[in-house]
Amino acid sequence: MHSTYFTAGPSQLYPSYQKHLVDAMDKQLGSVNHRSETFRAIYRHTDEQLRILLDIPSTHGIFFAASATEIWERILLNCVAEHSFHLTNGAFSKKFYDIALALNKNAIDFQVEDGKGFDLQQIHIPKETELICTTQNETSTGVMIPDQDLKLIKKTHPNTMLCCDLVSIAPYSKIDYTLMDSSFFSVQKAFGMPPGLGVWIANEQCLNKALQLQASGKNIGGHHTLASYWTNYRKFETPCTPNVMAIYILGKIAEDMNHLGVDTIRAEIDAKASMIYHFAEQAKNFTPFVQLPEHRSQTVAVLQTKIPSADIINTLKTKQVCVSSGYGIHKANQIRIANFPATNLSDMGHLLEILTDIDHA
Amino acid sequence: MHSTYFTAGPSQLYPSYQKHLVDAMDKQLGSVNHRSETFRAIYRHTDEQLRILLDIPSTHGIFFAASATEIWERILLNCVAEHSFHLTNGAFSKKFYDIALALNKNAIDFQVEDGKGFDLQQIHIPKETELICTTQNETSTGVMIPDQDLKLIKKTHPNTMLCCDLVSIAPYSKIDYTLMDSSFFSVQKAFGMPPGLGVWIANEQCLNKALQLQASGKNIGGHHTLASYWTNYRKFETPCTPNVMAIYILGKIAEDMNHLGVDTIRAEIDAKASMIYHFAEQAKNFTPFVQLPEHRSQTVAVLQTKIPSADIINTLKTKQVCVSSGYGIHKANQIRIANFPATNLSDMGHLLEILTDIDHA
């Protein structure tokens, strides 16, 4: 019997995933050359559907990498000569910062403790900063940066490039992509696909910066550079042989989401998030980890629990339901519940019924 | 109706690919966490089966990247402070060299013209060389470096690290992995899988070199470094979320190949290669591009043709058979025929019958 995955990602596959996989096999897309018209049509379609879904402006290209982790590295190589600035509030925003240090960048972070959001008044971003790095949804702690805060960062730093990690929040996020020089996500979270593909959205300013760094003799990477991405993108090709099947299925899932309407998807996520937080606020043994409601993630809810998380996870497993443990030092006393489009209100209701039983046991 | 792909890669899927994909879906591997015991068992199995298949010694780790192109970049970052030396004889060995230049390495190449192999007597490898970069099977020209030549390069340069691109030849290649500090391939060639996974085999010397470069303050990359690969590999994990489904299926296909026996697979490739070259030697309109039989690739046969390649390809398409055109400047007057394990003697016979008809038309 199959399980339902509310894990923080990889997570439940989108309901139409398997159908698109079968179609891709039937069309023999696994054998298709990435310099063929068949592939260019796939890329064009995925590009078009993601643009509609996320309202991405024509100033921005859409590129494919192996993972969001790879994109952390690529964006720092391509857009930062020396100075990056990082808002860190958990393990993943911290890893983005650590990669900047590994690449010998002069990286500065503004760190808040786990479970807290950012008070923009407190943050001083140095003048020499080339790229401000943000993580809208901290998958480790369940803290979200509100859309308007990201907007405000750009408005107050119009001449500094801003990038946003949307890994576990796209397509729920309503950020204004015209203000976001670069953003990215991976498909194994809210797009309900197996891992193996990262999506990088970057504007022409990012390209210009990369070209400028390259001209100055900086190492901006060997193949997945913005220069090489853009050159290939203009003909809907990729710098090297990509994960063709995943690019095809991502386009099909984005198309399905467009048929449903992104507002409908967002509203259902909001409804399910309300259910989770309502449960946690009423429960004896569970509380939302993030105090301020405006900083609570709608897509990855983190609950503090008095019952050891391993016991909860094991009980859920016997009912064919999976959630994630807390991350890092929070492993034992938190659970994380992904609230992605692949699960519906009824799935979430079922999970919360079991958690209610556990709470009352 | 489905086509048979003799394209140079992506190519025909291995006969058992679809069965393993269905099994993976049934086991919900698309939702599995890459820090779980389920994933560790998958990695362990794939590692074990590849070791058996290729006879990889325990001094070498097996790591996963997005593509062989990524591995070109990673190996140069991790194993070369300044000096790499490249044997180039076609577009792909040249790209490996170009990546070294893009990464600001002091790269030197020894180049021979398309269709020619290397005469080791002619090659002088400078003393300061840290890594000798070879491509055993040039997918663009169909030139193969004999196993014994690779052995001889190592024997005559025992203190220089040697790496070999096995992209379109593993598992056919019988190279001695104990002499090869590093090697790599991608799965969309002779392993008969869709693209999206590169496999990197590297020994402890490569790791030590990477650690030494890192300690000296060199940028060896942000996440797919040998340091990070090895740390994770020791527990059968990966530095970041990998293409789990592809790692699983690769292990299963390697297991199928082991059941069949790698010698049987190699013998069948040899038999099919003989059929192709025999046809070309008898034909009016086709000739083998590579003159010297010992330099002719057994896995990617390149044929010079008097008939425009586009006409041949179009005629073959009407019979549901696909081959590749020539590469780059050879596009119009060459065809490339992949001779991978996914096609059998009867498939090859069918292709050659059609080519014979075209030749006689």
XYZ file of C-alpha atoms in Angstrom:
722
model
C 0.000 0.000 0.000
C 1.314 3.425 -0.933
C 2.183 6.105 1.582
C 1.356 9.797 1.502
C 4.458 11.954 1.880
C 4.213 15.208 3.812
C 8.000 15.246 4.005
C 9.813 18.532 3.433
C 11.167 17.299 0.103
C 11.573 14.951 -1.692
C 7.861 14.799 -1.036
C 4.573 13.490 -2.397
C 4.604 13.316 -6.204
C 2.116 15.591 -7.950
C -1.020 13.610 -8.903
C -0.360 13.937 -12.645
C 3.365 13.098 -12.373
C 2.989 9.421 -13.243
C 0.776 10.116 -16.263
C 3.372 12.526 -17.678
C 6.149 10.022 -17.002
C 4.254 7.335 -18.922
C 3.670 9.806 -21.794
C 7.373 10.756 -21.802
C 8.333 7.080 -22.032
C 5.793 6.520 -24.783
C 7.272 9.459 -26.722
C 10.763 7.968 -26.127
C 11.942 11.262 -24.653
C 14.700 9.421 -22.792
C 16.438 8.917 -26.127
C 15.907 12.402 -27.554
C 18.898 14.564 -28.431
C 19.156 17.867 -26.581
C 20.188 19.679 -29.787
C 17.039 18.541 -31.606
C 13.824 20.397 -32.405
C 11.979 17.937 -30.157
C 14.038 19.109 -27.186
C 13.789 22.786 -28.117
C 9.995 22.443 -28.179
C 10.089 20.852 -24.704
C 12.250 23.668 -23.292
C 10.059 26.321 -24.970
C 6.925 24.776 -23.477
C 8.362 24.505 -19.965
C 9.667 28.068 -20.180
C 6.263 29.323 -21.344
C 4.279 27.480 -18.656
C 6.614 28.582 -15.835
C 6.376 32.189 -17.067
C 2.579 32.027 -16.911
C 2.552 30.263 -13.550
C 5.020 32.563 -11.798
C 4.499 35.722 -13.886
C 8.152 35.901 -14.898
C 9.016 38.960 -17.017
C 10.762 38.726 -20.391
C 13.893 40.341 -18.925
C 14.573 37.056 -17.121
C 15.856 33.784 -18.549
C 14.922 30.364 -17.144
C 17.791 27.889 -16.879
C 18.230 24.330 -15.628
C 20.789 22.989 -13.163
C 21.081 19.760 -11.194
C 19.831 21.155 -7.905
C 19.267 24.364 -5.979
C 22.567 23.638 -4.236
C 24.306 23.889 -7.583
C 22.529 27.204 -8.209
C 23.806 28.581 -4.861
C 27.290 27.961 -6.207
C 26.598 29.238 -9.735
C 24.955 32.471 -8.674
C 27.843 33.327 -6.354
C 30.425 32.553 -9.048
C 28.547 34.530 -11.695
C 27.251 37.530 -9.772
C 29.756 38.216 -6.990
C 33.343 39.368 -7.394
C 33.826 39.825 -3.661
C 30.902 40.917 -1.549
C 27.779 38.928 -0.850
C 25.367 39.582 1.989
C 23.216 36.822 3.443
C 20.082 36.785 5.566
C 20.459 33.551 7.527
C 17.890 32.012 9.823
C 18.368 28.288 9.552
C 20.413 25.479 8.018
C 19.723 26.152 4.340
C 20.259 29.928 4.263
C 23.411 29.164 6.274
C 24.575 26.638 3.658
C 24.148 29.283 0.952
C 26.403 31.545 3.060
C 28.902 28.697 3.667
C 29.200 28.131 -0.090
C 30.092 31.813 -0.519
C 32.871 31.354 2.054
C 34.056 28.159 0.327
C 34.284 30.121 -2.923
C 36.505 32.664 -1.160
C 33.914 35.422 -1.291
C 33.941 38.135 1.308
C 30.529 37.033 2.572
C 28.744 38.686 5.479
C 25.673 37.273 7.129
C 22.968 38.756 9.273
C 21.834 35.899 11.412
C 18.745 35.502 13.563
C 17.993 32.554 15.783
C 16.060 29.535 14.567
C 12.341 30.147 14.420
C 12.664 33.918 14.153
C 12.057 36.079 11.104
C 13.883 39.254 10.141
C 13.182 42.764 11.337
C 14.335 44.827 8.368
C 15.010 47.825 10.621
C 17.822 45.878 12.248
C 19.649 44.969 9.052
C 22.459 47.098 7.696
C 23.584 46.004 4.249
C 27.065 47.370 3.448
C 27.372 49.685 0.430
C 29.905 47.452 -1.348
C 27.493 44.503 -1.409
C 27.072 43.094 -4.901
C 24.407 40.493 -4.156
C 21.905 40.221 -1.321
C 21.050 36.561 -0.739
C 17.731 35.680 0.829
C 15.822 32.474 1.466
C 12.108 33.130 1.402
C 11.177 29.861 3.039
C 13.669 28.333 5.474
C 12.891 24.625 5.081
C 14.766 23.797 8.296
C 12.845 26.136 10.612
C 9.605 26.924 8.779
C 10.223 30.676 8.749
C 8.973 32.659 5.779
C 10.038 36.120 4.646
C 6.866 38.016 3.678
C 6.667 39.077 -0.002
C 6.481 42.743 1.003
C 9.718 42.486 2.997
C 11.566 41.217 -0.066
C 10.051 44.090 -2.031
C 11.202 46.554 0.608
C 14.772 45.212 0.536
C 14.914 45.880 -3.203
C 13.244 49.293 -2.917
C 15.777 50.416 -0.313
C 18.738 48.899 -2.257
C 17.791 49.536 -5.871
C 21.375 49.318 -7.137
C 22.286 46.074 -5.417
C 21.361 42.772 -6.981
C 18.881 40.737 -4.981
C 18.421 37.006 -5.171
C 15.910 34.802 -3.457
C 15.966 31.083 -2.774
C 12.398 29.882 -3.446
C 13.214 26.200 -3.000
C 10.286 25.112 -0.871
C 7.890 27.958 -1.672
C 7.587 28.354 -5.469
C 4.878 28.519 -6.893
C 3.148 29.609 -3.668
C 5.291 32.753 -3.362
C 3.741 35.880 -4.862
C 7.025 37.772 -5.078
C 7.333 40.347 -7.818
C 9.870 38.761 -10.179
C 10.599 42.146 -11.794
C 12.242 43.149 -8.493
C 14.118 39.903 -8.095
C 17.323 39.831 -10.133
C 17.594 36.129 -9.575
C 15.636 33.374 -7.920
C 15.583 29.594 -8.017
C 13.891 26.453 -6.796
C 14.164 22.697 -7.104
C 11.426 20.415 -8.370
C 11.242 17.929 -5.488
C 9.384 20.345 -3.222
C 6.167 22.116 -4.237
C 6.286 20.898 -7.857
C 5.888 17.309 -6.677
C 8.640 15.677 -8.745
C 11.539 13.376 -7.864
C 14.825 15.262 -7.297
C 17.336 15.896 -10.069
C 16.492 19.346 -11.436
C 17.014 22.901 -10.218
C 15.435 25.893 -11.954
C 17.318 29.173 -12.097
C 15.596 32.423 -13.047
C 17.981 35.329 -13.699
C 17.750 38.676 -15.451
C 20.039 40.425 -17.870
C 21.758 42.340 -15.049
C 22.974 39.016 -13.701
C 24.256 38.112 -17.164
C 25.998 41.475 -17.506
C 27.656 41.027 -14.158
C 28.846 37.542 -15.154
C 30.240 38.833 -18.451
C 32.013 41.642 -16.622
C 33.561 39.208 -14.108
C 34.583 36.887 -16.929
C 36.178 39.757 -18.870
C 38.156 40.723 -15.774
C 39.645 37.215 -15.698
C 37.561 35.841 -12.809
C 36.664 32.153 -12.761
C 32.870 32.149 -13.141
C 32.736 28.390 -13.699
C 33.430 25.948 -16.475
C 30.083 25.156 -18.083
C 26.995 26.363 -16.203
C 27.932 30.030 -16.495
C 25.291 32.658 -17.215
C 27.167 33.467 -20.424
C 26.816 29.897 -21.615
C 23.262 29.517 -20.290
C 22.035 32.636 -22.156
C 23.792 31.761 -25.431
C 22.105 28.379 -25.424
C 18.805 29.662 -24.043
C 18.328 31.975 -27.029
C 17.791 28.805 -29.107
C 16.124 26.871 -26.262
C 19.132 24.657 -25.705
C 21.270 23.975 -22.639
C 25.051 24.165 -22.100
C 25.305 20.390 -21.684
C 23.075 17.310 -21.800
C 20.339 18.034 -19.246
C 17.717 15.977 -17.416
C 15.372 16.058 -20.431
C 12.618 13.935 -18.871
C 12.415 16.183 -15.811
C 12.335 19.358 -17.929
C 9.468 17.875 -19.944
C 7.462 16.785 -16.894
C 8.041 20.102 -15.094
C 6.468 21.883 -18.074
C 3.508 19.522 -18.023
C 2.958 19.943 -14.275
C 3.246 23.727 -14.602
C 0.628 23.493 -17.374
C -1.657 21.436 -15.119
C -1.186 24.029 -12.380
C -2.043 26.796 -14.854
C -5.245 24.989 -15.823
C -6.162 24.817 -12.164
C -5.031 28.413 -11.639
C -2.179 29.433 -9.377
C -4.601 31.368 -7.147
C -6.581 28.199 -6.534
C -3.374 26.362 -5.666
C -2.333 29.128 -3.288
C -5.768 29.248 -1.672
C -5.707 25.506 -1.049
C -2.237 25.807 0.504
C -3.550 28.604 2.749
C -6.514 26.479 3.755
C -4.318 23.489 4.619
C -1.840 25.710 6.490
C -4.710 27.073 8.588
C -5.709 23.522 9.436
C -2.175 22.654 10.579
C -1.621 25.759 12.694
C -5.135 25.601 14.120
C -4.443 22.027 15.203
C -1.084 22.993 16.760
C -2.555 25.948 18.653
C -5.255 23.727 20.181
C -3.030 20.730 20.890
C -1.553 19.747 24.245
C 1.686 18.352 22.845
C 2.271 20.478 19.741
C 2.923 24.191 19.237
C 3.947 26.171 16.140
C 7.719 26.706 16.337
C 7.481 30.145 14.704
C 5.801 32.601 17.052
C 4.834 35.441 14.743
C 2.042 34.326 12.387
C 3.342 36.588 9.572
C 6.653 34.735 9.636
C 5.130 31.253 9.633
C 5.714 29.291 6.478
C 2.564 28.270 4.664
C 4.358 25.505 2.780
C 6.540 23.879 5.473
C 4.963 23.995 8.920
C 7.328 23.271 11.792
C 5.751 22.093 15.008
C 7.453 21.850 18.379
C 6.396 18.656 20.132
C 6.596 17.276 23.650
C 6.375 13.729 22.275
C 9.666 12.478 20.767
C 9.446 13.098 17.031
C 10.683 9.556 16.291
C 7.617 8.138 18.096
C 5.275 10.354 16.108
C 6.981 9.483 12.830
C 6.813 5.764 13.612
C 3.142 5.898 14.520
C 2.384 7.830 11.326
C 4.322 5.282 9.293
C 2.051 2.495 10.506
C -0.793 4.506 8.930
C 1.139 5.023 5.645
C 1.770 8.702 6.300
C 5.222 10.338 6.355
C 6.337 13.647 7.826
C 9.868 14.961 8.423
C 11.622 15.196 11.748
C 13.002 18.504 12.942
C 16.238 19.618 11.309
C 19.645 19.399 12.994
C 19.470 20.192 16.737
C 15.663 20.207 16.528
C 15.492 16.646 15.217
C 14.056 15.053 18.365
C 11.508 17.650 19.395
C 10.054 19.005 16.192
C 8.215 17.656 13.187
C 8.023 19.342 9.800
C 4.916 19.013 7.643
C 5.191 19.880 3.972
C 2.077 21.583 2.662
C 2.634 21.306 -1.058
C 0.114 21.211 -3.939
C 0.475 17.420 -4.302
C -1.639 16.818 -1.192
C -5.232 17.975 -0.888
C -7.513 19.047 1.958
C -8.644 15.497 2.564
C -5.047 14.183 2.789
C -4.214 16.929 5.260
C -7.381 16.215 7.248
C -6.341 12.572 7.489
C -2.848 13.488 8.760
C -4.255 15.880 11.358
C -6.752 13.291 12.581
C -3.898 10.901 13.309
C -1.876 13.672 14.968
C -4.934 14.526 17.078
C -5.146 10.897 18.198
C -1.443 10.941 19.055
C -1.932 14.194 20.944
C -4.772 12.696 22.995
C -3.171 9.307 23.557
C 5.306 2.859 -33.444
C 8.521 3.099 -31.476
C 11.888 3.861 -33.036
C 15.228 2.210 -32.391
C 17.906 4.742 -31.459
C 21.464 4.176 -32.634
C 22.186 7.810 -31.810
C 25.454 8.657 -30.078
C 23.605 9.511 -26.847
C 21.002 10.039 -25.579
C 20.402 6.683 -27.189
C 18.250 3.572 -27.071
C 17.076 2.795 -23.530
C 18.360 -0.442 -22.047
C 15.696 -3.168 -22.427
C 15.119 -3.424 -18.661
C 15.032 0.366 -18.105
C 11.242 0.653 -18.178
C 10.724 -2.260 -15.783
C 13.070 -0.660 -13.243
C 11.347 2.697 -13.677
C 7.974 1.113 -12.956
C 9.438 -0.633 -9.892
C 10.958 2.656 -8.689
C 7.577 4.369 -9.003
C 5.896 1.490 -7.212
C 8.400 1.791 -4.370
C 7.739 5.566 -4.323
C 11.461 6.251 -4.678
C 10.669 9.696 -6.097
C 9.592 10.742 -2.604
C 12.433 9.147 -0.660
C 14.761 11.291 1.413
C 18.430 11.187 0.467
C 19.479 11.045 4.138
C 17.383 7.925 4.776
C 18.373 4.273 5.080
C 16.334 3.582 1.941
C 18.585 5.903 -0.062
C 21.776 4.621 1.549
C 20.806 1.085 0.519
C 20.243 2.293 -3.061
C 23.651 3.998 -3.219
C 25.346 0.953 -1.641
C 23.752 -1.350 -4.207
C 24.682 0.829 -7.193
C 28.222 1.201 -5.867
C 28.532 -2.562 -5.416
C 27.157 -3.438 -8.853
C 29.348 -0.870 -10.663
C 32.392 -2.179 -8.787
C 31.656 -5.723 -9.972
C 30.881 -4.617 -13.529
C 33.940 -2.416 -14.014
C 36.299 -4.085 -11.518
C 36.815 -0.878 -9.551
C 39.297 -1.236 -6.673
C 38.471 -0.253 -3.091
C 40.915 2.673 -3.273
C 38.408 4.458 -5.493
C 35.122 6.127 -4.524
C 32.093 6.324 -6.822
C 30.296 9.672 -6.846
C 27.321 11.181 -8.672
C 27.143 14.456 -10.583
C 24.651 15.895 -13.057
C 26.639 15.093 -16.179
C 30.101 14.239 -17.453
C 30.434 17.910 -18.379
C 30.075 18.776 -14.709
C 32.751 16.192 -13.889
C 35.167 17.812 -16.382
C 34.800 20.979 -14.328
C 34.968 19.276 -10.921
C 38.035 17.190 -11.656
C 39.960 20.237 -12.882
C 38.940 22.277 -9.840
C 39.800 19.472 -7.421
C 42.935 17.971 -8.936
C 44.745 20.797 -10.722
C 46.347 23.848 -9.142
C 47.860 25.020 -12.420
C 48.962 22.453 -14.946
C 46.719 20.083 -16.856
C 47.694 18.263 -20.036
C 45.092 17.167 -22.574
C 45.084 14.668 -25.412
C 42.585 16.194 -27.844
C 41.319 14.618 -31.040
C 37.778 15.886 -31.454
C 35.048 18.121 -30.080
C 34.616 16.509 -26.665
C 38.263 16.141 -25.639
C 38.598 19.758 -26.847
C 35.705 20.850 -24.597
C 37.432 19.246 -21.620
C 40.515 21.318 -22.495
C 38.406 24.480 -23.007
C 36.925 24.080 -19.532
C 40.448 23.989 -18.104
C 41.167 27.290 -19.865
C 37.872 28.774 -18.622
C 38.909 27.825 -15.074
C 42.177 29.735 -15.604
C 44.315 26.610 -15.563
C 47.579 26.579 -17.415
C 46.299 23.881 -19.755
C 48.331 22.424 -22.605
C 46.910 20.199 -25.281
C 48.432 17.752 -27.694
C 46.086 17.802 -30.637
C 45.762 15.441 -33.568
C 43.423 15.899 -36.487
C 39.897 14.477 -36.525
C 39.825 10.782 -37.245
C 43.384 10.161 -36.089
C 44.528 8.427 -32.927
C 47.589 9.220 -30.848
C 51.117 8.024 -31.406
C 52.506 7.987 -27.860
C 56.049 8.432 -29.169
C 55.107 11.897 -30.365
C 53.729 13.133 -27.058
C 55.840 15.027 -24.565
C 54.096 15.587 -21.273
C 55.765 18.412 -19.291
C 57.203 17.535 -15.876
C 55.043 20.064 -14.008
C 51.816 18.411 -15.227
C 49.478 17.577 -12.346
C 46.765 15.808 -14.324
C 46.836 14.109 -17.716
C 43.372 14.280 -19.282
C 42.394 11.664 -21.824
C 39.196 10.726 -23.629
C 39.169 7.039 -24.420
C 36.340 7.265 -26.909
C 35.944 10.513 -28.864
C 32.189 10.546 -29.498
C 32.569 13.208 -32.197
C 35.084 11.344 -34.381
C 34.803 7.698 -33.360
C 38.453 7.407 -32.354
C 39.343 5.127 -29.474
C 42.521 5.096 -27.385
C 43.536 1.438 -26.910
C 43.538 0.202 -23.286
C 47.250 -0.595 -23.497
C 48.094 2.985 -24.556
C 46.374 4.351 -21.447
C 48.316 1.829 -19.385
C 51.552 2.927 -21.033
C 50.869 6.599 -20.303
C 50.531 5.767 -16.606
C 53.561 3.453 -16.577
C 55.733 6.175 -18.119
C 54.307 8.898 -15.822
C 53.780 7.076 -12.530
C 53.869 10.246 -10.441
C 51.396 12.239 -12.499
C 47.675 11.785 -11.991
C 45.841 10.329 -14.963
C 42.172 10.710 -15.717
C 40.113 9.199 -18.471
C 36.769 10.264 -19.903
C 34.838 7.004 -20.474
C 31.606 8.727 -21.486
C 30.637 6.659 -24.495
C 32.725 3.561 -23.756
C 32.043 2.351 -20.200
C 31.371 -0.546 -19.542
C 32.967 -1.750 -22.800
C 36.387 -0.374 -21.835
C 38.702 -2.877 -20.165
C 41.007 -0.234 -18.676
C 42.770 -1.132 -15.476
C 41.076 1.104 -12.906
C 43.971 0.673 -10.477
C 46.091 2.715 -12.927
C 43.440 5.332 -13.499
C 43.360 7.939 -10.740
C 40.032 9.184 -11.988
C 37.519 8.314 -14.668
C 33.897 9.103 -15.399
C 30.957 8.491 -17.675
C 27.357 9.541 -18.124
C 24.393 7.198 -18.145
C 22.761 8.198 -21.458
C 25.349 6.391 -23.537
C 26.213 2.723 -23.078
C 24.123 2.324 -19.900
C 20.946 3.042 -21.876
C 19.323 5.541 -19.551
C 17.854 9.025 -20.109
C 20.358 11.831 -19.369
C 20.656 13.464 -15.951
C 23.418 11.582 -14.148
C 27.206 11.530 -14.373
C 29.308 8.963 -12.518
C 32.705 9.966 -11.183
C 35.248 7.374 -10.050
C 38.236 8.838 -8.183
C 40.905 7.472 -5.891
C 42.326 8.699 -2.616
C 45.182 10.509 -4.402
C 42.589 12.728 -6.058
C 41.029 13.387 -2.652
C 44.406 14.198 -1.141
C 45.166 16.608 -3.951
C 41.795 18.315 -3.447
C 42.377 18.626 0.302
C 45.811 20.064 -0.339
C 44.441 22.630 -2.814
C 41.658 23.525 -0.386
C 44.135 23.960 2.480
C 46.208 26.289 0.306
C 43.156 28.534 -0.120
C 42.259 27.481 -3.683
C 38.626 27.484 -4.763
C 37.874 23.813 -5.424
C 34.132 24.440 -5.748
C 31.184 25.054 -3.488
C 29.461 21.711 -3.026
C 30.598 18.909 -5.357
C 34.151 18.890 -4.039
C 36.005 15.620 -3.505
C 36.223 16.524 0.184
C 32.464 16.750 0.442
C 31.860 13.747 -1.831
C 34.111 11.483 0.251
C 32.716 12.639 3.614
C 29.226 11.808 2.433
C 30.255 8.680 0.529
C 31.562 7.070 3.707
C 27.926 6.830 4.852
C 26.555 6.301 1.299
C 25.114 9.779 1.120
C 25.634 12.635 -1.353
C 26.612 16.291 -0.812
C 23.174 17.494 -1.950
C 19.841 16.066 -3.098
C 20.747 13.842 -6.073
C 18.831 12.227 -8.926
C 17.713 9.337 -6.702
C 15.649 7.534 -9.352
C 18.571 7.497 -11.806
C 21.006 6.228 -9.150
C 18.568 3.408 -8.333
C 18.013 2.428 -11.971
C 21.732 2.595 -12.789
C 22.364 0.062 -10.026
C 19.649 -2.205 -11.374
C 20.949 -2.012 -14.960
C 24.504 -2.677 -13.753
C 23.102 -5.714 -11.898
C 21.361 -6.915 -15.077
C 24.628 -6.473 -16.957
C 26.450 -8.445 -14.274
C 23.946 -11.286 -14.606
C 24.610 -11.319 -18.321
C 28.347 -10.960 -17.728
C 30.397 -7.998 -18.877
C 32.405 -10.258 -21.208
C 29.228 -11.289 -23.010
C 28.256 -7.625 -23.357
C 31.694 -6.761 -24.726
C 31.649 -9.695 -27.140
C 28.270 -8.630 -28.492
C 29.565 -5.076 -28.983
C 32.579 -6.473 -30.827
C 30.328 -8.595 -33.031
C 28.094 -5.629 -33.897
C 31.116 -3.383 -34.524
C 32.488 -5.971 -36.964
C 29.165 -5.922 -38.797
C 29.240 -2.118 -39.112
C 32.842 -1.859 -40.276
C 32.466 -4.840 -42.609
C 29.471 -3.122 -44.201
C 31.374 0.181 -44.566
C 34.432 -1.495 -46.094
C 32.274 -3.202 -48.736
C 29.997 -0.246 -49.456
C 30.209 2.117 -52.422
C 29.058 5.197 -50.536
C 30.352 4.595 -47.009
C 33.859 4.242 -45.556
C 35.097 4.081 -41.958
C 36.283 7.593 -41.010
C 39.066 6.229 -38.802
C 41.734 4.579 -40.943
C 43.648 2.516 -38.405
C 41.516 -0.404 -37.164
C 43.140 -0.291 -33.699
C 41.951 3.303 -33.263
C 38.385 2.630 -34.437
C 35.786 2.963 -31.717
C 33.813 -0.193 -31.073
C 30.980 1.740 -29.412
C 30.531 4.760 -31.711
C 31.285 3.988 -35.362
C 31.756 7.025 -37.583
C 31.227 6.503 -41.295
C 32.162 8.899 -44.048
C 29.410 8.997 -46.660
C 29.068 10.270 -50.222
C 25.293 10.562 -49.742
C 24.262 13.664 -47.713
C 23.820 12.496 -44.116
C 20.478 14.316 -43.859
C 19.085 12.120 -46.667
C 20.276 8.955 -44.949
C 18.865 10.068 -41.606
C 15.515 10.930 -43.168
C 15.261 7.612 -44.976
C 16.121 5.753 -41.767
C 13.487 7.754 -39.874
C 10.782 6.483 -42.227
C 11.809 2.987 -41.077
C 11.761 3.973 -37.369
C 15.526 3.891 -37.013
C 17.669 6.811 -35.804
C 21.400 7.427 -36.182
C 23.404 10.607 -35.527
C 24.788 12.939 -38.139
C 28.485 13.755 -38.180
C 29.641 16.223 -35.545
C 30.474 19.870 -36.275
C 32.166 20.324 -39.648
C 31.503 16.655 -40.461
C 27.730 17.025 -40.046
C 26.809 16.715 -43.724
C 29.114 13.910 -44.817
C 29.322 11.541 -41.897
C 26.927 9.444 -39.859
C 27.608 8.147 -36.364
C 26.203 4.800 -35.250
C 26.106 4.077 -31.548
C 26.841 0.457 -30.763
C 25.699 0.241 -27.158
C 24.427 -2.759 -25.157
C 20.778 -1.618 -25.535
C 20.679 -2.818 -29.145
C 21.252 -6.437 -30.155
C 22.632 -8.231 -33.192
C 19.234 -8.370 -34.831
C 18.653 -4.599 -34.357
C 22.063 -3.909 -35.878
C 21.374 -6.301 -38.735
C 18.141 -4.445 -39.475
C 19.936 -1.053 -39.534
C 22.656 -2.375 -41.840
C 20.106 -3.897 -44.219
C 18.511 -0.481 -44.653
C 21.916 1.170 -45.069
C 22.778 -1.468 -47.696
C 19.583 -0.592 -49.580
C 20.488 3.103 -49.381
C 23.990 2.303 -50.603
C 22.620 0.392 -53.603
C 19.823 2.819 -54.465
